[in-house]
Amino acid sequence: MKTPLLSLDQAVEIVIETALALRDCKPAALRTVSIWEASGLVLAEDVRADRPLPPFDKSMMDGYAFRFDDIAGLTRDEKKVFDVVGEVAAGGSFSRPLAAGEAVAIMTGAPLPEGADTVQIVEVCERDEDTVIVRGGLNRGENVTQLGGQAIAGEVVVERGRIIESLTAGVLATVGKAQVDVYRRPRVTVIATGDELVNVEDTPEASQIRDSNRRTLMALAESEWCRVVDGGIIRDEREALRMAIREGLEGDVLVLSGGVSAGAYDYVRECLEAEGVGILFHQVAIKPGKPVLFGRTATTLVFGLPGNPVSSFVTATVLLTPALRVLGRRPDHRSWELRVPLTDGVIPPTGKRTTFHPGVIIRAAGPMGIGVRSRTWDGSADHIRYARSNVLIRREADSGAASPGDVVSIVLPRSLVQW
Ligand code: AMP
Ligand code: MG
């Protein structure tokens, strides 16, 4: 009896466990970068507040600042007249402590005068030359953020492992972190194998095709924040392959396309083994992409992806991507799968393997506000039509057909966790 194929979920677990083990057996490689160049990178240190935040009692509104005790007990309908003794703008300060019955005009972001603790917004105050009428019904400290109210000095404000993006980058700026330690991006080498392949710049002969997988896979690795090394096109020859593999094994991840099926010139597996790569699986119950291979050395993960462009892309999306995210120490490495209604197109029944169809995520009525359109495609070589999709529709083995209105699983190509 034939042994059943490894399921996709089992394969994903093997990849993630292997990637975690590899990552954690070497010390984390760090790099110090300017925060102006750190967008999208992963923070490798806990960043602490260098002073209390805010650094002074700060008005959150434009209005009048005074001592709460002067209006304690007043209701919303009751009023109190204050002497206006000055003004404080953002960046300014008031020269002396505020006495009872005194108020200052204050702007958003300005420090409260000593003695003042509460701000009434300008819209509800009635100003006359030297006086202002303030309404009651306020709480002590209203419209004021206390010194240290957001963070005390020395408190961790951005944790190691967070992605530096928009708000987190701004917090680094707030605490004066001009240089930060980040994790180095994994180094990924991508090699295309096949005697039929020519470079994009060249004109194919009658029986040749241009290599598209290398471009696809390099773009995918770049979008997962890797440093990508172009390993070029390698002929289906053992010596040439072994040399290319040896070089690729100097990085963190080696990705090969083609040459992992059962054809007479599919030498990738034997060359990998000859170069000391331990094979952890070869063939997975996935369509397209069944011949996919995964292995490792002491330092490097190795993916042998099938040569058909859609097979190569799908296996890279579901198996390679989590590994790249683990090695890059990104906070989220598993694919996001959402259950959404199919809005149009019919998906045929699935055979014995988990099957991925091209889908287009769209805005739609309904509680989630999204739906997916299925696209037709003509098998694993048809990357032209597959490229018109932006998500993968995942169907489990032995699923029946799906029609509009049915809820289906979609796999997002990107993590939803961006900072
Ligand atoms: P293989 O996995 O090497 O047996 O290749 C399977 C199919 O994918 C063949 O039709 C190849 O010509 C095609 N193919 C292999 N590598 C590439 C590539 N880098 N770009 C585009 N097509 C490829
Ligand atoms: Mg080939």
XYZ file of C-alpha atoms and ligand atoms in Angstrom:
443
model
C 0.000 0.000 0.000
C 1.228 3.486 -0.805
C 1.978 5.586 2.268
C -0.304 8.619 2.354
C 1.219 11.949 1.435
C 2.184 14.365 4.169
C -0.675 16.806 4.711
C -0.108 20.488 4.120
C -0.728 21.288 7.799
C 1.877 18.727 8.850
C 4.322 20.161 6.336
C 3.754 23.707 7.630
C 4.406 22.523 11.191
C 7.662 20.860 10.150
C 8.788 24.031 8.384
C 7.924 26.287 11.319
C 9.504 23.998 13.932
C 12.647 23.601 11.862
C 12.880 27.335 11.246
C 12.397 28.110 14.949
C 15.047 25.556 15.932
C 17.503 26.951 13.403
C 16.799 30.525 14.454
C 17.232 29.794 18.132
C 20.463 27.831 17.819
C 22.473 30.840 16.682
C 22.805 34.167 18.468
C 20.532 36.795 16.944
C 22.350 38.895 14.372
C 21.787 42.576 15.035
C 22.403 45.779 13.189
C 22.182 49.378 14.350
C 20.218 51.646 12.025
C 18.955 55.198 11.997
C 15.240 55.451 12.737
C 14.908 57.236 9.419
C 15.837 53.994 7.711
C 14.174 51.538 10.050
C 10.664 51.316 8.605
C 9.423 47.750 8.465
C 12.365 46.302 10.389
C 11.998 44.390 13.647
C 13.215 46.035 16.835
C 15.907 43.997 18.644
C 15.921 45.910 21.935
C 13.430 47.127 24.510
C 13.212 50.884 24.100
C 12.625 52.881 27.286
C 11.343 56.355 28.013
C 14.311 58.685 28.621
C 12.084 60.993 30.723
C 8.530 60.978 32.037
C 5.947 61.271 29.280
C 4.546 63.776 29.050
C 7.477 65.591 30.682
C 5.166 68.117 32.404
C 1.490 68.436 33.324
C 0.134 69.229 29.906
C -3.041 70.833 28.670
C -4.854 68.646 26.156
C -7.128 71.459 25.005
C -7.221 75.156 24.255
C -8.917 76.794 27.251
C -8.301 78.234 30.698
C -6.199 76.665 33.441
C -6.892 77.220 37.137
C -6.931 75.479 40.512
C -9.706 72.927 40.760
C -10.271 73.828 44.390
C -11.673 77.155 43.161
C -14.625 75.421 41.493
C -14.908 72.282 43.651
C -18.556 71.564 44.294
C -19.901 73.779 41.481
C -22.472 72.080 39.219
C -22.687 72.505 35.430
C -25.160 75.326 35.839
C -23.023 77.238 38.331
C -20.265 79.622 37.312
C -17.199 81.225 38.771
C -15.401 84.359 37.671
C -11.586 84.229 37.474
C -9.000 86.941 36.917
C -7.080 86.195 33.737
C -3.450 86.825 34.634
C -1.706 85.691 31.458
C -1.372 83.198 28.672
C 0.708 80.065 28.037
C 1.326 78.778 24.522
C 2.766 75.383 23.558
C 6.505 75.593 24.127
C 6.074 78.444 26.643
C 5.643 78.538 30.411
C 4.044 80.760 33.034
C 6.384 82.674 35.269
C 4.865 82.207 38.719
C 2.537 79.931 40.666
C -1.149 80.557 40.161
C -3.013 81.947 43.148
C -6.591 81.234 44.162
C -9.103 82.918 41.842
C -6.595 83.239 39.003
C -6.705 81.627 35.580
C -4.470 81.686 32.510
C -5.419 81.228 28.891
C -3.698 78.012 27.828
C -3.105 76.301 24.494
C -3.047 72.606 23.648
C 0.344 71.137 24.501
C 1.340 73.924 26.931
C 2.569 73.144 30.451
C 0.207 74.045 33.276
C 1.360 76.836 35.574
C 2.398 75.648 39.006
C -0.665 75.362 41.206
C -3.084 74.906 38.282
C -4.415 71.403 37.780
C -7.537 71.648 35.618
C -8.482 73.116 32.221
C -11.882 74.247 31.009
C -12.210 74.234 27.221
C -12.358 77.639 25.579
C -15.735 76.948 23.951
C -17.629 76.924 27.249
C -15.813 79.855 28.874
C -17.031 83.449 28.639
C -14.078 85.800 28.337
C -14.260 89.482 29.125
C -11.154 91.757 29.057
C -9.405 90.662 32.265
C -11.794 88.034 33.519
C -13.216 84.733 32.401
C -16.360 82.957 33.551
C -15.825 79.215 34.002
C -18.643 76.696 34.339
C -18.639 73.973 37.034
C -19.259 70.270 36.580
C -15.609 69.458 35.876
C -13.431 66.838 37.512
C -10.058 67.595 39.001
C -7.401 67.225 36.327
C -9.862 67.379 33.462
C -8.262 68.101 30.051
C -4.818 67.642 31.573
C -2.367 64.764 31.095
C -0.263 64.428 34.217
C 3.515 64.360 34.097
C 4.451 60.708 33.530
C 0.834 59.794 32.815
C 1.740 57.904 29.626
C 5.048 56.450 30.782
C 7.433 56.989 33.658
C 11.162 57.489 33.040
C 12.800 54.129 32.272
C 9.551 52.382 31.382
C 9.626 50.189 28.255
C 7.601 51.993 25.591
C 8.300 49.750 22.569
C 9.082 46.098 23.188
C 11.739 44.091 21.413
C 10.171 42.181 18.525
C 7.812 44.949 17.439
C 7.857 46.118 13.831
C 9.032 49.709 13.441
C 6.210 51.410 11.552
C 4.302 54.687 11.762
C 3.255 54.886 15.432
C 6.060 52.738 16.830
C 8.605 54.764 14.839
C 7.061 57.933 16.283
C 7.372 56.590 19.827
C 11.080 55.938 19.196
C 11.396 59.558 18.095
C 9.567 60.773 21.207
C 12.081 59.092 23.506
C 15.083 60.309 21.514
C 16.064 56.968 19.982
C 17.829 58.159 16.832
C 19.645 54.827 16.405
C 18.043 51.492 17.103
C 19.130 47.880 17.139
C 17.161 45.772 14.683
C 17.366 42.131 13.657
C 19.268 41.419 10.490
C 17.082 40.365 7.603
C 17.493 36.726 6.546
C 19.671 36.159 3.496
C 17.858 34.177 0.842
C 19.387 32.798 -2.355
C 17.058 31.999 -5.231
C 18.139 29.643 -8.012
C 16.175 28.604 -11.097
C 17.070 25.233 -12.610
C 16.275 23.997 -16.105
C 17.928 23.578 -19.501
C 14.929 25.240 -21.173
C 15.301 28.525 -19.297
C 16.713 31.800 -20.563
C 17.076 35.147 -18.837
C 14.377 37.774 -19.103
C 16.745 39.896 -21.187
C 17.238 37.136 -23.776
C 15.150 35.886 -26.675
C 14.103 32.261 -26.253
C 14.779 29.753 -29.042
C 11.849 27.681 -30.289
C 11.891 25.197 -27.385
C 12.985 27.603 -24.680
C 11.080 29.777 -22.204
C 12.044 32.725 -20.066
C 12.703 32.042 -16.408
C 9.843 33.648 -14.492
C 10.072 31.803 -11.179
C 13.292 33.397 -10.075
C 11.703 36.807 -10.474
C 8.509 35.753 -8.669
C 10.366 34.116 -5.799
C 12.831 36.960 -5.360
C 9.950 39.444 -5.254
C 8.153 37.302 -2.704
C 11.247 37.092 -0.478
C 11.807 40.838 -0.795
C 8.241 41.540 0.260
C 8.916 39.370 3.322
C 11.827 41.637 4.265
C 14.663 39.356 3.193
C 18.013 40.215 1.650
C 17.832 38.371 -1.615
C 20.754 36.946 -3.535
C 20.208 36.157 -7.202
C 21.548 32.654 -7.762
C 20.864 32.794 -11.503
C 19.763 30.051 -13.868
C 21.536 26.706 -13.456
C 21.511 23.972 -16.103
C 20.264 20.463 -15.321
C 23.808 19.224 -14.742
C 24.985 17.704 -11.499
C 28.276 19.551 -11.182
C 26.816 22.962 -11.956
C 23.935 22.353 -9.568
C 26.166 21.208 -6.755
C 28.352 24.278 -7.075
C 25.358 26.587 -7.036
C 23.885 24.771 -4.046
C 27.164 25.034 -2.146
C 27.146 28.794 -2.606
C 23.480 29.123 -1.730
C 24.036 27.222 1.499
C 26.090 30.147 2.781
C 22.905 32.111 3.402
C 19.987 31.477 5.757
C 17.630 30.102 3.140
C 18.213 28.468 -0.245
C 15.283 28.326 -2.631
C 15.483 26.329 -5.848
C 12.825 26.134 -8.506
C 12.445 23.119 -10.786
C 14.073 19.731 -10.865
C 12.287 18.164 -7.870
C 9.830 15.956 -9.777
C 10.368 12.459 -11.180
C 11.822 13.464 -14.563
C 15.061 12.016 -15.909
C 16.904 15.332 -15.360
C 15.483 16.194 -11.953
C 18.749 16.195 -10.042
C 17.976 18.669 -7.298
C 17.336 16.177 -4.508
C 20.431 14.060 -5.131
C 22.616 17.154 -5.446
C 21.237 18.584 -2.211
C 21.918 15.329 -0.408
C 25.393 15.166 -1.867
C 25.996 18.646 -0.423
C 24.900 17.537 3.040
C 21.300 18.719 3.089
C 19.031 16.539 5.235
C 15.668 16.128 3.503
C 12.745 16.595 5.913
C 9.979 16.061 3.403
C 9.570 15.554 -0.312
C 6.003 15.622 -1.657
C 3.018 17.094 0.139
C -0.731 16.631 -0.413
C -1.117 20.025 -2.035
C -2.349 21.075 -5.463
C -0.626 22.569 -7.261
C 2.854 21.830 -5.895
C 2.899 18.191 -4.806
C 6.629 17.556 -5.559
C 7.780 20.272 -3.104
C 10.873 19.429 -1.069
C 12.162 20.805 2.237
C 15.420 20.172 4.047
C 18.113 21.784 6.125
C 21.759 21.860 7.024
C 23.103 23.075 10.370
C 22.784 26.672 9.183
C 20.403 26.850 6.249
C 16.836 25.964 5.307
C 16.370 24.577 1.798
C 13.231 24.647 -0.320
C 12.997 22.788 -3.623
C 9.914 24.146 -5.332
C 8.306 22.578 -8.406
C 9.062 24.403 -11.651
C 5.568 25.105 -12.867
C 5.061 28.784 -12.094
C 1.826 28.417 -10.141
C 3.156 25.427 -8.188
C 6.257 27.364 -7.356
C 4.275 30.411 -6.231
C 1.695 28.500 -4.187
C 4.267 26.373 -2.360
C 6.362 29.470 -1.702
C 3.328 31.289 -0.300
C 2.195 28.558 2.066
C 5.515 26.923 3.030
C 8.418 29.296 2.373
C 6.742 32.459 3.670
C 6.279 31.245 7.289
C 9.945 30.206 7.374
C 11.095 33.627 6.154
C 8.964 35.313 8.805
C 10.323 33.069 11.561
C 13.944 33.698 10.573
C 13.253 37.422 10.243
C 11.856 37.339 13.820
C 8.697 38.964 12.604
C 5.985 38.998 15.245
C 3.568 36.965 13.172
C 4.599 34.094 10.939
C 1.573 31.960 10.153
C -0.598 32.708 7.148
C -3.813 34.547 7.851
C -6.792 32.502 6.818
C -10.200 34.137 6.732
C -13.588 32.571 6.115
C -15.472 34.718 3.636
C -18.392 34.292 1.250
C -17.720 33.383 -2.340
C -19.377 36.119 -4.372
C -19.032 34.721 -7.857
C -17.566 31.866 -9.829
C -17.920 28.182 -9.089
C -15.067 26.158 -7.612
C -14.981 22.523 -8.754
C -14.841 19.654 -6.236
C -11.413 18.921 -4.766
C -9.504 15.666 -5.176
C -7.228 14.060 -2.597
C -5.053 17.098 -1.976
C -5.545 20.505 -0.355
C -6.140 22.702 -3.373
C -5.498 26.384 -3.924
C -7.528 28.385 -6.417
C -6.867 31.967 -7.424
C -9.222 34.460 -5.799
C -9.763 38.183 -5.714
C -10.681 39.717 -2.367
C -13.345 42.400 -2.762
C -15.436 44.701 -0.617
C -18.900 43.211 -0.176
C -22.068 43.549 1.902
C -22.320 41.372 5.020
C -20.873 41.410 8.519
C -17.225 41.174 7.455
C -17.470 43.626 4.611
C -15.440 41.372 2.327
C -15.998 38.584 -0.118
C -13.946 36.634 -2.622
C -14.354 36.101 -6.316
C -12.923 32.935 -7.753
C -10.942 33.071 -10.964
C -10.691 30.342 -13.526
C -7.225 28.997 -14.294
C -5.792 26.361 -16.482
C -3.567 24.384 -14.138
C -0.168 24.787 -12.605
C 1.540 26.317 -15.625
C -1.044 29.099 -15.975
C 0.513 31.895 -13.993
C -0.845 34.424 -16.447
C -4.396 33.999 -15.198
C -3.337 33.158 -11.640
C -1.552 36.495 -11.516
C -4.943 38.239 -11.755
C -5.698 37.052 -8.222
C -4.614 38.531 -4.903
C -5.533 35.763 -2.455
C -5.507 31.973 -2.474
C -8.789 30.152 -1.944
C -7.991 27.074 0.120
C -10.129 23.956 -0.354
C -9.527 20.870 1.767
C -9.192 17.419 0.210
C -12.497 15.812 -0.775
C -14.468 19.082 -0.671
C -17.531 19.349 -2.865
C -17.993 22.183 -5.328
C -18.433 25.703 -3.917
C -20.878 28.205 -5.400
C -21.699 31.851 -4.742
C -22.956 32.313 -1.174
C -20.858 29.467 0.226
C -18.264 30.445 2.809
C -14.717 29.529 1.776
C -11.248 29.925 3.305
C -8.865 32.435 1.838
C -5.155 32.698 2.558
C -3.769 36.227 2.598
C -0.354 36.683 1.030
C 0.642 39.266 3.665
C 0.513 39.346 7.430
C -2.150 41.599 8.887
C 0.234 42.484 11.721
C 2.147 45.516 10.484
C 3.316 47.051 13.766
P 10.280 20.990 -13.452
O 9.711 21.181 -12.073
O 11.701 21.342 -13.556
O 9.966 19.610 -13.933
O 9.501 21.984 -14.399
C 8.112 21.871 -14.564
C 7.617 22.881 -15.576
O 7.875 24.170 -15.113
C 8.290 22.786 -16.938
O 7.322 23.054 -17.911
C 9.318 23.864 -16.892
O 9.662 24.366 -18.150
C 8.625 24.925 -16.064
N 9.605 25.731 -15.378
C 10.628 25.261 -14.649
N 11.360 26.253 -14.135
C 10.770 27.399 -14.546
C 11.057 28.764 -14.348
N 12.118 29.146 -13.601
N 10.262 29.671 -14.928
C 9.206 29.291 -15.646
N 8.879 28.007 -15.866
C 9.651 27.062 -15.332
Mg 13.228 21.174 -14.905
